[in-house]
Amino acid sequence: MAFQKAVKGTILVGGGALATVLGLSQFAHYRRKQMNLAYVKAADCISEPVNREPPSREAQLLTLQNTSEFDILVIGGGATGSGCALDAVTRGLKTALVERDDFSSGTSSRSTKLIHGGVRYLQKAIMKLDIEQYRMVKEALHERANLLEIAPHLSAPLPIMLPVYKWWQLPYYWVGIKLYDLVAGSNCLKSSYVLSKSRALEHFPMLQKDKLVGAIVYYDGQHNDARMNLAIALTAARYGAATANYMEVVSLLKKTDPQTGKVRVSGARCKDVLTGQEFDVRAKCVINATGPFTDSVRKMDDKDAAAICQPSAGVHIVMPGYYSPESMGLLDPATSDGRVIFFLPWQKMTIAGTTDTPTDVTHHPIPSEEDINFILNEVRNYLSCDVEVRRGDVLAAWSGIRPLVTDPKSADTQSISRNHVVDISESGLITIAGGKWTTYRSMAEDTINAAVKTHNLKAGPSRTVGLFLQGGKDWSPTLYIRLVQDYGLESEVAQHLAATYGDKAFEVAKMASVTGKRWPIVGVRLVSEFPYIEAEVKYGIKEYACTAVDMISRRTRLAFLNVQAAEEALPRIVELMGRELNWDDYKKQEQLETARKFLYYEMGYKSRSEQLTDRSEISLLPSDIDRYKKRFHKFDADQKGFITIVDVQRVLELMSAIQKGRVSGSRLAILMKTAEENLDRRVPIPVDRSCGGL
């Protein structure tokens, strides 16, 4: 394999695997010029991936079982673990990766969706003269530029507004943001700029205008985090890595080194979570890249190992798209308790977050009502009083666990490391922990460098520099037009497929079912409000989706956008997956129940239910309940079929509030009264949900 050497001193996000050309295409040069993105030098000659398409999961399991010894075994299929596998396999190392759940099932799919250097970290670096923070920001800004270049279909620059409400803050924040541009250097996406009050309100009309003196706009990147993680894992598989999700490490294997007499880690005992089958996977080097679960693997190696992970929960909520402009985010640099809150457009919705609270490590983090209300209150502080910020507009909520770490080699064991830490145990287990999404590639490079040095592996320098991620090589902003013209897809669906699968979107389009309508010709939607189509379920199985939860949360992002829509799509998704994977009726019902439990606990249903049962003062007689049930069924006269128990609880709460007079003068009460007066004489008209909040 002939690879170009990376430019010395340049830090770049790696991961690509679709690059099969010499240099970059003319379009890439044009796009870089238009977007003012940093130039990322690609390999002069990049070898073809081993596989045109990722092998099936069954084939990957056979490879894991039948390979006598791998050079590298990576435990963990998040962004960092997948990055390690890709870095190792592109150096020519025989590589395996196992993940106990699905790729990106943990923290990597529950981020703020930003690719950023970290404005707040730069502020701390300057205020505290902290060189470590400065280096971390500079590294992240280099990585940001490259990731935008190698995965253009999954990422894009995003302008973010910082509103200013005190005159003295304007020059203060302006200097800070300009320093952010300066540190980025040639990797600066676009120059930041100042807006007057009137111009700021033009760009962000829902902004609180009282006392507003102006705003500063700067640029960072945004991406589809779960799909990005999956693209890294898929490209590693295409280059020859044996990658398998739903493979749990039960224990670490060890043997005595005949030369040194030391006991060394030599692999892992793995269990297929789906079938229960167990077998050994042997490797010269084992890498622990398990994020929040770092310490559990370290203790498999040494039960007396000190804990280095200090988990912190970050909660995000999703609200309707009308809460923010389509193409501009907002940063609250100083919330009521000193945290930073982002308010960002994403997938035609609005993300708000995040919180930062200590938590226990769990596979199923749950967003609390307290954190949801904290975010809503901060949003209210920045939005105009004309915009009513409602709890019912929270469409989804989730909690992600940040794996903050202390450096085990540091004398100060209480000090949190702001950067990533690569630790090597006495038995040779290599642990990579900490860091951030944006810098996953440099973290992977440092980890594999340590593995090569520690275990005397034969490999050259990192070769992930400048490689396109799956779907990125032949993507263009106009690719969706070909999908519309060649296959007869709706424009919105075509744009979604192009932005999700890149140049692989044509493979999804070929699987699309005929609609039976004049237009669109193909592309049956899973749910009316979103552009996800049934063909994506079939294609998702080729991308290693094994469960309904995989499909609603990481192959599509329905669960992260609207949990009610996800629940509505579940029966059809399970039916389609069952047909492809030969599920019996019992398995289908099991998948439905598991997915609904996931939505209830992890994506926001539970907190809403608790709010209704614990905080709402509902006091009704049995006759009242019967009467209100009848009224409710009149509202559902068209029998839409997606009314749930939660919906009934919400209606009963509303009726109780009206009865007690607490909302008797509200717009909603007036509308309800008017609707009830016309219940018996109106003609039923099918109406789609408006927002469908929790």
XYZ file of C-alpha atoms in Angstrom:
694
model
C 0.000 0.000 0.000
C 1.311 3.395 -0.917
C 0.100 6.225 1.227
C 1.072 9.839 1.274
C 2.739 10.968 4.470
C 0.775 13.411 6.566
C 1.926 17.004 6.537
C 4.154 17.456 9.570
C 2.509 19.380 12.369
C -0.984 19.163 10.883
C -3.631 17.601 13.101
C -6.489 16.141 11.117
C -9.623 14.154 11.801
C -9.321 10.773 10.187
C -11.693 8.021 9.463
C -12.364 8.069 5.737
C -12.504 4.861 3.772
C -14.255 5.635 0.511
C -11.275 7.459 -0.941
C -10.202 5.588 -4.026
C -8.960 8.461 -6.150
C -5.747 10.352 -6.597
C -6.105 13.692 -4.820
C -9.365 15.567 -4.317
C -12.025 16.093 -6.946
C -12.509 19.432 -8.649
C -15.788 19.836 -6.819
C -14.096 19.417 -3.453
C -11.703 22.229 -4.363
C -14.623 24.392 -5.476
C -16.608 23.691 -2.325
C -13.591 24.371 -0.105
C -13.070 27.700 -1.818
C -16.719 28.636 -1.474
C -16.949 27.602 2.180
C -13.478 28.922 3.063
C -12.665 25.576 4.671
C -9.140 24.548 5.504
C -7.317 22.558 2.860
C -6.778 18.979 3.965
C -4.139 17.217 1.963
C -5.319 13.801 0.865
C -3.159 10.789 0.196
C -1.295 10.771 -3.122
C -2.178 7.141 -3.582
C -4.761 5.488 -1.399
C -5.297 1.759 -1.704
C -8.712 0.326 -2.438
C -10.656 -0.891 0.604
C -10.649 -4.658 0.975
C -14.442 -4.864 0.707
C -16.664 -2.937 -1.688
C -19.436 -3.229 0.894
C -19.120 -4.030 4.610
C -19.350 -7.811 5.196
C -22.457 -9.119 6.952
C -22.474 -9.445 10.730
C -22.464 -13.243 10.361
C -19.327 -13.063 8.226
C -17.680 -10.763 10.753
C -18.436 -13.191 13.579
C -16.843 -16.031 11.615
C -13.734 -13.894 11.124
C -13.574 -13.184 14.860
C -13.871 -16.894 15.669
C -11.534 -18.261 12.997
C -8.645 -15.800 13.220
C -5.896 -17.296 15.356
C -4.634 -13.925 16.591
C -5.310 -10.284 15.772
C -2.775 -7.507 16.144
C -5.351 -5.174 17.721
C -8.621 -5.885 19.533
C -10.647 -2.766 20.301
C -13.337 -2.936 22.978
C -15.991 -0.285 22.361
C -17.821 0.842 19.224
C -18.279 4.530 19.963
C -16.543 7.295 18.037
C -13.161 6.705 19.690
C -13.266 2.905 19.472
C -14.358 2.952 15.832
C -11.666 5.539 15.134
C -9.050 3.273 16.718
C -10.165 0.351 14.558
C -9.995 2.462 11.408
C -6.586 3.888 12.280
C -5.192 0.433 13.024
C -6.575 -1.364 9.976
C -5.392 1.351 7.573
C -1.866 0.906 8.924
C -2.027 -2.726 7.842
C -2.658 -4.167 11.305
C -5.004 -7.143 11.668
C -7.824 -5.499 13.567
C -10.968 -6.525 15.454
C -13.617 -4.440 17.216
C -16.389 -5.603 19.545
C -19.239 -3.570 21.039
C -21.655 -4.896 23.697
C -24.569 -2.856 22.318
C -24.883 -1.066 18.988
C -22.346 1.254 17.388
C -22.818 4.725 18.905
C -25.426 3.464 21.365
C -23.848 5.393 24.227
C -22.455 8.894 24.561
C -21.469 9.215 20.901
C -25.118 9.440 19.768
C -26.223 11.737 22.620
C -24.039 14.773 22.013
C -24.916 18.400 21.263
C -24.257 17.534 17.567
C -21.477 20.137 17.348
C -18.025 19.757 15.813
C -16.236 22.503 17.684
C -13.006 23.675 19.201
C -14.673 24.949 22.354
C -15.140 28.682 22.828
C -15.486 28.306 26.600
C -12.249 26.279 26.798
C -10.380 29.052 25.002
C -11.807 31.575 27.461
C -10.525 29.470 30.376
C -7.156 29.013 28.666
C -6.701 32.775 28.389
C -8.108 33.705 31.791
C -6.072 31.054 33.620
C -3.064 31.014 31.272
C -3.689 27.291 30.821
C -1.525 25.980 27.994
C -3.216 22.542 28.096
C -6.609 24.081 27.364
C -5.117 26.181 24.564
C -3.537 23.147 22.892
C -6.794 21.228 23.186
C -8.719 24.031 21.447
C -6.138 24.363 18.687
C -6.113 20.614 18.075
C -9.926 20.495 17.998
C -10.107 23.340 15.481
C -7.779 21.463 13.121
C -9.867 18.335 13.566
C -13.078 20.277 12.981
C -11.906 21.518 9.597
C -10.881 18.074 8.416
C -14.070 16.347 9.560
C -16.136 18.867 7.621
C -14.020 18.049 4.580
C -14.063 14.239 4.686
C -17.736 13.848 5.638
C -19.472 16.700 3.779
C -22.806 14.871 3.630
C -22.983 14.419 7.401
C -21.589 17.770 8.512
C -21.708 21.468 7.692
C -20.594 24.826 9.117
C -23.168 26.472 11.396
C -23.286 30.155 12.380
C -23.914 30.606 16.105
C -25.162 33.856 17.592
C -23.999 35.161 20.940
C -26.538 37.832 21.993
C -25.193 40.724 24.062
C -27.326 42.590 26.610
C -24.702 44.882 28.188
C -22.588 47.377 26.273
C -19.365 46.480 28.047
C -19.790 42.817 27.019
C -19.734 43.625 23.313
C -15.973 44.353 23.051
C -15.221 41.644 25.627
C -16.960 38.885 23.682
C -15.787 40.287 20.339
C -12.133 40.000 21.375
C -12.716 36.443 22.631
C -14.426 35.291 19.447
C -11.773 36.947 17.264
C -9.128 35.047 19.231
C -11.094 31.867 18.450
C -10.776 32.725 14.742
C -7.101 33.535 15.212
C -6.314 30.235 16.923
C -8.074 28.402 14.074
C -5.785 30.143 11.598
C -6.172 28.699 8.105
C -8.764 26.308 9.525
C -11.168 29.146 10.295
C -14.504 28.289 8.653
C -15.690 31.877 8.232
C -14.793 35.071 10.021
C -16.938 36.085 12.969
C -18.815 39.389 12.792
C -20.844 41.824 14.891
C -24.555 42.519 14.360
C -26.535 45.527 15.446
C -29.702 44.996 17.463
C -31.944 45.332 14.405
C -29.808 42.974 12.300
C -29.648 40.443 15.131
C -33.454 40.412 15.327
C -33.663 39.958 11.547
C -31.539 36.813 11.792
C -33.114 35.564 15.039
C -36.603 37.155 15.245
C -37.678 35.106 18.268
C -34.839 36.579 20.363
C -35.561 38.587 23.526
C -35.206 42.181 22.344
C -35.495 44.102 25.622
C -32.072 45.516 26.578
C -30.458 43.770 23.565
C -27.524 45.887 22.359
C -26.268 43.638 19.575
C -24.832 40.201 18.860
C -21.701 38.425 17.697
C -21.863 35.573 15.201
C -19.122 32.957 14.897
C -18.896 29.611 13.063
C -18.534 26.039 14.265
C -19.473 22.722 12.687
C -22.555 20.551 13.140
C -23.068 16.883 12.302
C -25.320 13.849 12.593
C -23.369 12.189 15.394
C -24.758 8.633 15.339
C -24.531 8.414 11.551
C -20.979 9.807 11.678
C -19.985 7.149 14.204
C -21.582 4.467 12.055
C -19.735 5.734 8.976
C -16.410 5.344 10.811
C -17.246 1.780 11.835
C -18.435 0.884 8.327
C -15.307 2.251 6.688
C -13.170 0.262 9.128
C -15.129 -2.851 8.118
C -14.616 -2.073 4.429
C -10.872 -1.804 4.990
C -10.850 -5.274 6.564
C -11.475 -4.798 10.292
C -13.632 -7.519 11.880
C -16.248 -5.332 13.544
C -19.235 -6.729 15.430
C -21.916 -5.061 17.512
C -23.775 -6.893 20.282
C -20.570 -8.665 21.304
C -19.935 -8.309 25.023
C -16.528 -8.811 26.605
C -17.067 -11.222 29.498
C -13.451 -11.364 30.644
C -9.922 -10.599 29.509
C -7.559 -13.386 28.465
C -4.021 -13.418 29.838
C -0.816 -15.347 29.276
C 2.738 -15.236 30.558
C 5.311 -13.645 28.289
C 8.088 -16.281 27.918
C 10.758 -13.609 27.438
C 9.947 -11.364 30.385
C 7.927 -13.686 32.596
C 5.238 -11.012 32.978
C 1.522 -11.746 32.680
C 0.110 -9.945 29.632
C -3.404 -9.371 28.325
C -3.780 -11.571 25.228
C -7.392 -11.135 24.136
C -10.927 -11.356 25.443
C -13.698 -13.867 26.048
C -16.639 -12.539 24.034
C -20.339 -13.310 24.157
C -22.816 -12.777 21.337
C -25.599 -10.920 23.146
C -28.147 -11.986 20.521
C -27.480 -15.747 20.622
C -25.578 -16.333 23.857
C -22.662 -17.982 22.031
C -19.242 -17.419 23.636
C -15.770 -17.688 22.153
C -12.251 -16.310 22.609
C -10.793 -13.527 20.485
C -7.019 -13.418 20.819
C -4.898 -10.363 20.081
C -1.391 -9.052 20.681
C -2.842 -5.813 21.991
C -6.213 -5.016 23.600
C -7.532 -1.443 23.615
C -10.131 -0.270 26.113
C -12.217 2.456 24.426
C -15.439 2.100 26.388
C -16.112 5.711 27.393
C -18.051 5.857 30.686
C -17.421 2.133 31.214
C -13.650 2.575 31.166
C -13.179 1.505 34.776
C -15.193 -1.716 34.435
C -12.768 -2.996 31.778
C -9.759 -1.743 33.744
C -10.967 -3.762 36.726
C -11.244 -6.869 34.526
C -7.507 -6.449 34.052
C -6.711 -5.471 37.646
C -9.440 -5.625 40.303
C -7.457 -3.147 42.404
C -7.150 -0.557 39.644
C -8.128 2.926 40.801
C -11.191 4.461 39.178
C -10.283 7.233 36.747
C -13.689 8.001 35.216
C -15.859 10.694 36.781
C -19.140 10.531 34.828
C -21.188 13.643 34.207
C -24.703 13.680 32.733
C -25.605 16.069 29.936
C -29.315 16.402 29.148
C -30.671 17.759 25.858
C -34.199 18.449 24.702
C -35.680 18.705 21.211
C -38.357 21.281 20.378
C -40.205 22.222 17.171
C -38.216 23.936 14.451
C -40.052 27.248 14.852
C -38.144 27.919 18.079
C -35.007 28.803 16.112
C -34.030 29.994 12.614
C -33.265 27.228 10.111
C -29.601 28.095 9.763
C -28.428 29.852 12.927
C -27.847 28.664 16.457
C -27.589 30.542 19.726
C -25.132 30.353 22.628
C -25.970 31.387 26.177
C -22.466 31.852 27.650
C -23.580 32.330 31.251
C -26.736 30.636 32.494
C -28.254 31.218 35.926
C -25.906 28.639 37.460
C -22.848 29.318 35.309
C -23.344 26.576 32.704
C -23.299 27.064 28.938
C -26.476 26.396 26.947
C -26.669 25.895 23.177
C -29.884 26.429 21.222
C -29.375 24.914 17.765
C -31.326 24.004 14.620
C -30.874 20.315 13.758
C -32.753 18.084 11.332
C -35.450 20.807 11.007
C -35.977 20.736 14.775
C -34.365 22.701 17.618
C -31.932 21.203 20.145
C -31.415 22.875 23.517
C -28.794 21.787 26.046
C -26.782 20.801 27.843
C -26.630 20.272 31.595
C -23.616 19.086 33.548
C -24.354 17.090 36.700
C -22.552 14.191 38.422
C -24.172 10.823 37.747
C -23.717 7.089 38.132
C -22.554 5.032 35.164
C -25.477 3.224 33.559
C -26.321 1.700 30.200
C -29.688 3.456 30.271
C -29.352 7.111 31.361
C -32.677 8.869 31.936
C -33.327 12.610 31.479
C -34.788 14.095 34.666
C -37.706 16.499 34.798
C -35.517 18.879 36.813
C -32.933 19.106 34.020
C -35.621 19.487 31.349
C -37.214 22.369 33.231
C -33.806 23.979 33.816
C -33.183 24.054 30.073
C -36.698 25.368 29.363
C -36.231 28.182 31.885
C -32.933 29.204 30.299
C -34.564 29.164 26.872
C -37.331 31.439 28.181
C -34.708 33.949 29.318
C -33.435 34.371 25.770
C -36.638 34.196 23.729
C -39.175 36.948 23.211
C -42.167 37.037 25.551
C -44.270 36.650 22.393
C -42.952 33.079 22.151
C -44.607 30.873 24.744
C -42.061 28.218 25.743
C -44.225 25.232 26.637
C -43.341 21.996 28.378
C -45.629 20.251 25.913
C -43.372 21.312 23.045
C -40.584 19.040 24.224
C -40.645 16.386 21.513
C -37.790 14.280 22.882
C -35.226 14.420 25.673
C -32.127 12.388 26.379
C -29.187 12.153 28.739
C -25.630 11.358 27.684
C -22.802 10.452 30.061
C -19.549 12.349 29.563
C -16.538 10.225 30.555
C -14.466 12.882 32.331
C -11.206 11.342 33.549
C -8.353 11.864 35.958
C -4.881 10.968 34.752
C -3.765 7.886 36.731
C -0.135 8.972 36.251
C -0.793 12.443 37.700
C 0.326 13.245 41.237
C -2.945 15.129 41.759
C -5.489 12.326 41.492
C -8.402 14.722 42.034
C -7.585 16.831 38.982
C -9.884 16.310 36.001
C -7.983 15.995 32.730
C -9.468 18.320 30.116
C -7.811 16.379 27.317
C -7.759 12.670 26.560
C -5.635 10.210 28.505
C -3.836 7.142 27.111
C -2.961 4.743 29.939
C -0.972 1.505 29.686
C -1.388 -1.042 32.476
C 1.334 -3.388 33.710
C -0.255 -6.223 31.752
C -0.309 -4.201 28.526
C -3.984 -3.167 28.416
C -4.201 0.193 26.680
C -6.965 2.541 27.809
C -8.066 5.641 25.915
C -10.431 7.872 27.880
C -11.676 11.440 28.043
C -11.437 13.828 25.121
C -14.335 14.963 22.963
C -16.229 13.910 19.824
C -14.403 16.371 17.577
C -10.959 14.996 18.408
C -11.751 11.283 18.079
C -9.246 10.820 15.230
C -6.279 12.336 17.011
C -7.233 10.304 20.091
C -7.250 7.159 17.942
C -3.888 8.036 16.414
C -2.297 8.557 19.830
C -3.763 5.265 21.035
C -2.513 3.191 18.096
C 0.899 4.877 18.328
C 1.058 3.724 21.954
C -0.072 0.212 20.958
C 2.560 -0.084 18.230
C 5.318 1.084 20.561
C 4.283 -0.941 23.609
C 3.638 -4.230 21.803
C 6.312 -3.917 19.091
C 3.813 -4.111 16.248
C 4.964 -3.622 12.680
C 3.121 -0.587 11.398
C 3.865 2.833 10.004
C 2.406 6.195 10.927
C -1.313 6.932 10.935
C -2.853 6.793 7.470
C -6.290 8.205 8.225
C -5.324 11.710 7.151
C -7.550 13.097 4.403
C -9.608 9.962 3.770
C -13.297 10.347 2.985
C -15.818 8.668 5.237
C -18.325 6.318 3.640
C -20.646 8.261 1.378
C -18.481 11.355 1.207
C -16.332 10.868 -1.880
C -18.898 11.493 -4.621
C -21.383 13.538 -2.606
C -22.362 16.961 -3.884
C -24.970 19.521 -2.761
C -27.009 18.743 -5.887
C -26.898 14.955 -5.583
C -30.485 14.900 -4.317
C -31.723 16.278 -7.660
C -30.550 13.115 -9.406
C -32.474 11.067 -6.841
C -35.639 13.021 -7.630
C -35.153 12.784 -11.382
C -33.916 9.193 -11.623
C -36.144 7.522 -9.042
C -39.171 9.766 -8.552
C -38.575 10.532 -4.876
C -40.039 13.531 -3.076
C -37.583 16.396 -2.913
C -37.588 16.380 0.908
C -36.965 12.626 0.996
C -34.204 12.897 -1.606
C -32.470 15.657 0.345
C -32.664 13.564 3.495
C -31.203 10.476 1.795
C -28.360 12.483 0.274
C -27.560 14.111 3.627
C -27.675 10.771 5.472
C -26.045 8.298 3.088
C -24.080 10.548 0.738
C -23.228 8.777 -2.506
C -24.735 5.577 -1.051
C -28.193 7.180 -1.246
C -28.725 5.598 -4.659
C -28.556 2.138 -3.080
C -31.323 3.112 -0.669
C -33.388 4.605 -3.497
C -33.162 1.333 -5.442
C -34.816 -0.434 -2.506
C -37.663 2.094 -2.238
C -41.212 0.753 -2.627
C -43.673 2.071 -5.183
C -46.192 4.405 -3.535
C -49.068 3.761 -5.941
C -49.506 7.515 -6.306
C -48.930 9.847 -9.208
C -46.195 11.518 -7.123
C -43.921 10.542 -5.531
C -43.418 7.395 -7.568
C -41.348 5.603 -4.898
C -40.534 6.171 -1.242
C -43.229 5.153 1.247
C -42.741 7.149 4.446
C -42.552 5.512 7.851
C -44.402 8.463 9.398
C -45.960 11.426 7.629
C -44.057 14.256 9.372
C -40.548 12.974 8.635
C -38.722 12.020 5.408
C -37.675 8.552 6.597
C -38.831 5.826 4.201
C -39.350 2.077 4.503
C -36.338 1.316 2.302
C -34.079 2.693 5.046
C -35.155 -0.134 7.325
C -34.004 -2.714 4.790
C -30.769 -0.828 4.170
C -30.233 -0.355 7.909
C -29.974 -4.110 8.337
C -27.057 -4.053 5.891
C -25.531 -1.467 8.244
C -25.631 -3.972 11.137
C -28.950 -2.858 12.674
C -30.132 -5.790 14.802
C -33.004 -4.349 16.847
C -35.895 -1.929 16.486
C -34.088 0.446 18.872
C -31.106 0.503 16.494
C -33.444 1.550 13.713
C -35.414 4.316 15.453
C -32.458 5.876 17.229
C -29.272 5.405 15.173
C -30.043 4.292 11.588
C -32.854 6.825 11.506
C -32.980 9.553 14.186
C -36.734 9.421 14.819
C -36.401 8.730 18.549
C -34.159 11.776 18.953
C -36.511 14.026 16.991
C -39.997 13.037 18.125
C -40.713 10.081 20.404
C -44.390 9.970 19.516
C -43.571 9.758 15.821
C -41.046 7.024 16.626
C -43.678 5.090 18.549
C -46.109 5.498 15.669
C -43.549 4.104 13.197
C -42.524 1.185 15.433
C -45.081 -1.444 14.322
C -44.190 -0.991 10.654
C -40.452 -0.972 11.409
C -40.750 -4.198 13.396
C -42.806 -5.769 10.616
C -40.188 -4.872 7.987
C -37.260 -6.009 10.149
C -39.084 -9.216 11.036
C -39.538 -9.996 7.374
C -35.820 -9.475 6.658
C -34.505 -11.186 9.807
C -37.113 -13.983 10.011
C -38.538 -12.948 13.379
C -41.468 -14.937 14.711
C -44.462 -13.272 16.403
C -42.913 -13.610 19.855
C -39.703 -11.893 18.707
C -41.655 -9.086 17.069
C -43.644 -8.434 20.241
C -40.440 -8.510 22.282
C -38.864 -5.925 19.983
C -41.934 -3.684 20.217
C -41.937 -3.803 24.006
C -38.175 -3.188 24.268
C -38.344 -0.212 21.903
C -41.317 1.306 23.726
C -39.463 0.896 27.018
C -36.469 2.669 25.462
C -38.675 5.578 24.374
C -40.380 5.723 27.755
C -37.270 5.723 29.944
C -34.432 7.094 27.813
C -36.078 9.468 25.352
C -38.405 11.545 27.493
C -41.710 9.753 27.983
C -41.029 8.867 31.625
C -40.397 12.391 32.859
C -43.615 13.580 31.263
C -45.572 10.744 32.857
C -44.100 11.557 36.270
C -45.012 15.200 35.787
C -48.623 14.258 35.149
C -48.966 11.815 38.028
C -46.893 13.631 40.626
C -47.385 17.328 39.955
C -50.820 17.744 38.380
C -53.655 18.350 40.825
C -56.344 16.209 39.222
C -59.402 15.738 41.413
C -62.363 14.249 39.533
C -65.393 12.219 40.455
C -66.042 8.931 38.611
C -68.895 10.614 36.753
C -66.520 13.386 35.658
C -64.031 10.874 34.341
C -66.712 9.057 32.366
C -68.004 12.306 30.901
C -64.559 13.528 29.934
C -63.684 10.193 28.331
C -66.748 10.503 26.130
C -65.778 14.044 25.181
C -62.289 12.906 24.360
C -63.542 10.171 22.031
C -65.600 12.801 20.255
C -62.396 14.719 19.580
C -60.963 11.496 18.138
C -64.022 10.872 15.984
C -61.888 10.061 12.944
C -60.212 7.229 14.929
C -56.670 8.105 13.948
C -55.322 5.051 15.763
C -52.323 6.616 17.548
C -53.991 7.834 20.751
C -52.041 6.569 23.769
C -52.546 6.448 27.527
C -50.277 9.482 27.794
C -52.579 11.398 25.457
C -55.593 10.509 27.634
C -53.751 11.649 30.756
C -52.958 14.961 29.119
C -56.606 15.523 28.170
C -57.793 14.680 31.693
C -55.215 17.082 33.115
C -56.500 19.781 30.800
C -60.119 19.163 31.817
C -59.123 19.333 35.481
C -57.369 22.647 34.946
C -60.410 24.087 33.180
C -62.705 22.815 35.963
C -60.576 24.491 38.646
C -60.482 27.715 36.650
C -56.671 27.786 36.482
C -56.585 28.170 32.705
C -60.120 29.343 32.123
C -58.934 32.528 30.447
C -56.164 30.976 28.381
C -56.178 30.683 24.619
C -56.297 26.889 24.953
C -59.358 26.954 27.214
C -61.193 29.255 24.789
C -60.355 26.980 21.885
C -61.512 23.927 23.840
C -64.797 25.581 24.746
C -65.416 26.560 21.132
C -64.526 23.060 19.947
C -66.855 21.395 22.444
C -69.757 23.595 21.343
C -69.266 22.321 17.798
C -68.489 18.677 18.584
C -71.893 17.273 17.717
C -72.436 19.232 14.523
C -69.028 19.221 12.874
C -67.953 16.926 10.024
C -64.905 14.859 10.972
C -61.786 16.018 9.123
C -58.472 14.088 9.335
C -55.845 16.384 10.858
C -52.140 15.622 11.328
C -50.590 16.340 14.707
C -49.182 19.785 15.321
C -45.730 19.286 16.844
C -46.801 16.207 18.833
C -44.978 17.281 21.965
C -44.598 15.264 25.113
